[in-house]
PDB file of C-alpha atoms in Angstrom:
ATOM      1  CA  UNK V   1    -138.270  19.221  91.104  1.00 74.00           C
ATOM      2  CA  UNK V   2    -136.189  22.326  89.878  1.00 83.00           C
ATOM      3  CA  UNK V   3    -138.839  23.473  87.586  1.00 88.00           C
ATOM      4  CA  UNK V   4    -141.524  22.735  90.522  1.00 93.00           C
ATOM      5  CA  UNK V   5    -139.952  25.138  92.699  1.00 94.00           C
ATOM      6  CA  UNK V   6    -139.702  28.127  90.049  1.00 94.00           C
ATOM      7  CA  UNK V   7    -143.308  28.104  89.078  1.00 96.00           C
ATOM      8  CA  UNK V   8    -143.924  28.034  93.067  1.00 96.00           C
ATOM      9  CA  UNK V   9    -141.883  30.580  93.065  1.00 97.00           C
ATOM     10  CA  UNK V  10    -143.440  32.478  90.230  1.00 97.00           C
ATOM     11  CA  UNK V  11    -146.741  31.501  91.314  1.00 97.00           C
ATOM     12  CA  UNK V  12    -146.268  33.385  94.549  1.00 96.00           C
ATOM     13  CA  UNK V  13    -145.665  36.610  93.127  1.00 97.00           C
ATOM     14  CA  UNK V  14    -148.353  36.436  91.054  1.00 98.00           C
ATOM     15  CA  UNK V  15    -150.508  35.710  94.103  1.00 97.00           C
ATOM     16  CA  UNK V  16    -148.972  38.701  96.169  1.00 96.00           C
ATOM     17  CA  UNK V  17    -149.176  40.937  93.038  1.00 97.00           C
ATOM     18  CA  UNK V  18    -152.871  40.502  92.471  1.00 98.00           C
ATOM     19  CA  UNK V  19    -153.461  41.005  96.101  1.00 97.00           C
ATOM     20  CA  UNK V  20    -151.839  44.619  95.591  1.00 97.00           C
ATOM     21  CA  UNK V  21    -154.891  45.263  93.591  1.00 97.00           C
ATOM     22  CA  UNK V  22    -157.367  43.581  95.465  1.00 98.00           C
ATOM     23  CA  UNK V  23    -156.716  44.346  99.020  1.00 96.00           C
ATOM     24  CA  UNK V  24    -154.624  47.762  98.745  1.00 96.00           C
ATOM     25  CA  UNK V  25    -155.642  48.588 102.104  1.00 94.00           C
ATOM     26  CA  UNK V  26    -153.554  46.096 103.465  1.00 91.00           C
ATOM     27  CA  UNK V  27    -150.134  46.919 101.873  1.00 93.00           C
ATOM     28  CA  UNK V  28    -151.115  50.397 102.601  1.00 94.00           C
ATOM     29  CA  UNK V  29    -150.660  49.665 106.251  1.00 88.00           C
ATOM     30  CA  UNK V  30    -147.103  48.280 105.755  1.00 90.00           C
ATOM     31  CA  UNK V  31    -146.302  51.659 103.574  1.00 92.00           C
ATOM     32  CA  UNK V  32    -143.043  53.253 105.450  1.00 91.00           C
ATOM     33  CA  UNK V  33    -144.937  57.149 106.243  1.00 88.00           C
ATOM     34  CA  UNK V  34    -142.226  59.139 104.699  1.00 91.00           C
ATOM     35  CA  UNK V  35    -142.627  57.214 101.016  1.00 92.00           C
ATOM     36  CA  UNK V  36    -144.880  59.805  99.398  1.00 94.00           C
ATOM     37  CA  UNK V  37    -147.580  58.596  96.758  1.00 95.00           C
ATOM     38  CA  UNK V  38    -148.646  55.060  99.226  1.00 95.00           C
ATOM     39  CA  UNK V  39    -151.113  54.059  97.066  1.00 96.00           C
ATOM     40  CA  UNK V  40    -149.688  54.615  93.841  1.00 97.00           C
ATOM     41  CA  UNK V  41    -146.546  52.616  95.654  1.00 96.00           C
ATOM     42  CA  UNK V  42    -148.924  49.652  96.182  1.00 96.00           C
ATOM     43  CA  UNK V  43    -150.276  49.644  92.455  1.00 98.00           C
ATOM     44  CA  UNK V  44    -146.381  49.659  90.856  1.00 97.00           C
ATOM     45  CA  UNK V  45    -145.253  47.304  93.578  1.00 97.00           C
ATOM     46  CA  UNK V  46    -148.206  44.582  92.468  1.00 97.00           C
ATOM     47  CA  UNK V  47    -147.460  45.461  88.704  1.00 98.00           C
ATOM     48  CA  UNK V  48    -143.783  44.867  89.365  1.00 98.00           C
ATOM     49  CA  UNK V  49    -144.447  41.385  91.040  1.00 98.00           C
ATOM     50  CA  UNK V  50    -146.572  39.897  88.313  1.00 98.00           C
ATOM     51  CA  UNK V  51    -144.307  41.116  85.412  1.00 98.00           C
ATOM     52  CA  UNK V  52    -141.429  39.902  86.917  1.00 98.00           C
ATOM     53  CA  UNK V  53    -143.050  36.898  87.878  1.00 98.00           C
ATOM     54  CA  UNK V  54    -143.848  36.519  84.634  1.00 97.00           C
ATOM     55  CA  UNK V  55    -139.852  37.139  83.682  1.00 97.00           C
ATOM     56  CA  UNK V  56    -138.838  34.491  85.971  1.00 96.00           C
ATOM     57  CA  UNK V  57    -140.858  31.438  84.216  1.00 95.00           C
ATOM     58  CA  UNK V  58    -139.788  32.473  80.605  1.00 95.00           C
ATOM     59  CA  UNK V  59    -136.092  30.922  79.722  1.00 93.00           C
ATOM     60  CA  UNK V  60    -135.102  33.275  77.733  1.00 94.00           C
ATOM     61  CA  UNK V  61    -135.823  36.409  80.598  1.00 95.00           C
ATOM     62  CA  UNK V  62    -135.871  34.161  83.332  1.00 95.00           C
ATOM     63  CA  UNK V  63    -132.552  35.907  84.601  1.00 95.00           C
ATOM     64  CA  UNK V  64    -133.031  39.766  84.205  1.00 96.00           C
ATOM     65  CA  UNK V  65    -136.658  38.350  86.138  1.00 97.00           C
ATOM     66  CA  UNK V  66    -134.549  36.849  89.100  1.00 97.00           C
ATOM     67  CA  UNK V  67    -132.634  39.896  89.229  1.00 97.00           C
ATOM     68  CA  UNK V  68    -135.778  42.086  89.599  1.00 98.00           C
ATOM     69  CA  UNK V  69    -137.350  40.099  91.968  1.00 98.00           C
ATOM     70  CA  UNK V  70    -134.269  40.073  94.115  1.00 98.00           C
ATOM     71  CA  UNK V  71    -133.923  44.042  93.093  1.00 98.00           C
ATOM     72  CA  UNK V  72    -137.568  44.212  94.549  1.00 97.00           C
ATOM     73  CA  UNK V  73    -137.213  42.096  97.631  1.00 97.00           C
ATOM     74  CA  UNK V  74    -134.972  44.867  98.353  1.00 97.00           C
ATOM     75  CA  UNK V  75    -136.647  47.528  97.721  1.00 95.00           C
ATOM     76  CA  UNK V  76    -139.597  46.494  99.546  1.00 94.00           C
ATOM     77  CA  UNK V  77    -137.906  45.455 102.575  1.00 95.00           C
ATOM     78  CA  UNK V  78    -138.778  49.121 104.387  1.00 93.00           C
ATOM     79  CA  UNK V  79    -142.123  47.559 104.263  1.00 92.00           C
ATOM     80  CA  UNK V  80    -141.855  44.413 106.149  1.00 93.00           C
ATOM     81  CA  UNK V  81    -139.595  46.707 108.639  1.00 94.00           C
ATOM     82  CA  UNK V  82    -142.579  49.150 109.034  1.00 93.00           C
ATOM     83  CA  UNK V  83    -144.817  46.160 109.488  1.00 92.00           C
ATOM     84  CA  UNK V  84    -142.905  44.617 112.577  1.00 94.00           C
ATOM     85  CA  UNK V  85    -142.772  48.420 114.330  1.00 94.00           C
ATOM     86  CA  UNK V  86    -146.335  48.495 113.945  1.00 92.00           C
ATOM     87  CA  UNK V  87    -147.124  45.330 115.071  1.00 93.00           C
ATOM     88  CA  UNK V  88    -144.701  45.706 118.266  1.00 95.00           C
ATOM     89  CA  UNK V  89    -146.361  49.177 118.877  1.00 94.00           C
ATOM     90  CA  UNK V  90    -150.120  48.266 118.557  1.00 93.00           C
ATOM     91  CA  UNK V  91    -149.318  44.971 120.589  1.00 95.00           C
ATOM     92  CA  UNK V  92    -150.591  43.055 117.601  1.00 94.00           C
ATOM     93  CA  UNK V  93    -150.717  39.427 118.475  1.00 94.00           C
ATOM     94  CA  UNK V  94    -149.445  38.615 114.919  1.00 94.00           C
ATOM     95  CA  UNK V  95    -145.939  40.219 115.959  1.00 95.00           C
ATOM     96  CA  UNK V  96    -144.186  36.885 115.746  1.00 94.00           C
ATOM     97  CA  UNK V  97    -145.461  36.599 111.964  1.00 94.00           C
ATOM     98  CA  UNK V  98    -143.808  40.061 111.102  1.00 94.00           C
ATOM     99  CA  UNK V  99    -141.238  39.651 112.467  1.00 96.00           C
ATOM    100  CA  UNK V 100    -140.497  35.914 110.818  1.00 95.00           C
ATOM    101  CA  UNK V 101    -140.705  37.969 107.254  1.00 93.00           C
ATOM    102  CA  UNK V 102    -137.787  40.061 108.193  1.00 96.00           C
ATOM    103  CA  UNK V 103    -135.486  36.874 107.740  1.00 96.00           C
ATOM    104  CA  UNK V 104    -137.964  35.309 105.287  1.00 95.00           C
ATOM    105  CA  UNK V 105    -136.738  38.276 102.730  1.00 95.00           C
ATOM    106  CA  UNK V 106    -133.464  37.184 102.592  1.00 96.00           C
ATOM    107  CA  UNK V 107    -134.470  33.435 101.710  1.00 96.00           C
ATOM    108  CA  UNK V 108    -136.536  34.534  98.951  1.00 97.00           C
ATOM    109  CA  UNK V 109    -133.313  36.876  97.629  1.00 97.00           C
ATOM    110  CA  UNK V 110    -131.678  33.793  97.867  1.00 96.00           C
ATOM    111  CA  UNK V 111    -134.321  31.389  95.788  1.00 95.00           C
ATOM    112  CA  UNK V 112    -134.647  34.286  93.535  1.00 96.00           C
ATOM    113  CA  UNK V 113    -130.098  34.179  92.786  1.00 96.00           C
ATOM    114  CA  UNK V 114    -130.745  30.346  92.573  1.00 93.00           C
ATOM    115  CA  UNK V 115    -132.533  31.857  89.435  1.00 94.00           C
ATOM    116  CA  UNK V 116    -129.739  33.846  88.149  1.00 93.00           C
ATOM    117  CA  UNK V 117    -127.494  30.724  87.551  1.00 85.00           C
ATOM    118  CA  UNK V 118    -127.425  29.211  83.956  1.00 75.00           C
ATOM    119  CA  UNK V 119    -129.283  25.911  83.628  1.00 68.00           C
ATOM    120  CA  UNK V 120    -131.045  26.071  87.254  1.00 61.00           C
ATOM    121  CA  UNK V 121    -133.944  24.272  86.058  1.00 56.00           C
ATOM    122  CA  UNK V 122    -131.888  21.520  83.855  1.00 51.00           C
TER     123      UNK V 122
END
């Protein structure tokens, strides 16, 4: 079950990474306005994802990968707070779904440490 939930885990940034690249327009939205180079931001953001996805599912770098994904989750969390203030300030029906990531972050920094442990997946 251990090793279920790390390729889940793995698989989902690899999902969210190759939207970066497919659907740039929507992270673009999210972008906090005073980060300068959005789109750029988007493309390194994706990259980052799928090579630390990648990290995560190796043994032998699955804990510098844990610590990059949490390292991102971080980083990125501007993002989901830009989301929520533009989704309360357009009236966006979907306000309710950013404003359940804001919390969701936190669990995902905490699957991600689960990571960081020797012998998670034993």
């Amino acid at each position: 079950m251990k090793q279920f939930f790390l390729y889940l885990m793995s698989a989902f940034f690899v999902f969210t990474g190759v939207m970066h690249f497919l659907t740039p327009k929507t992270f673009l939205g999210i972008m906090p306005k005073f980060l300068p180079y959005p789109l750029q931001l988007v493309y390194i953001s994706g990259a980052c994802e799928l090579l630390f996805a990648i990290l995560l599912v190796i043994p032998t770098t699955r804990y510098w990968g844990a610590w990059l994904i949490i390292l991102l989750l971080v980083v990125v969390f501007p993002a989901n707070i830009q989301m929520a203030v533009s989704f309360y300030r357009q009236q966006n029906p979907y306000l309710w779904l950013a404003l359940l990531r804001l919390p969701l972050q936190f669990v995902l920094i905490w699957w991600a440490w689960l990571y960081t442990r020797p012998n998670i997946t034993d």
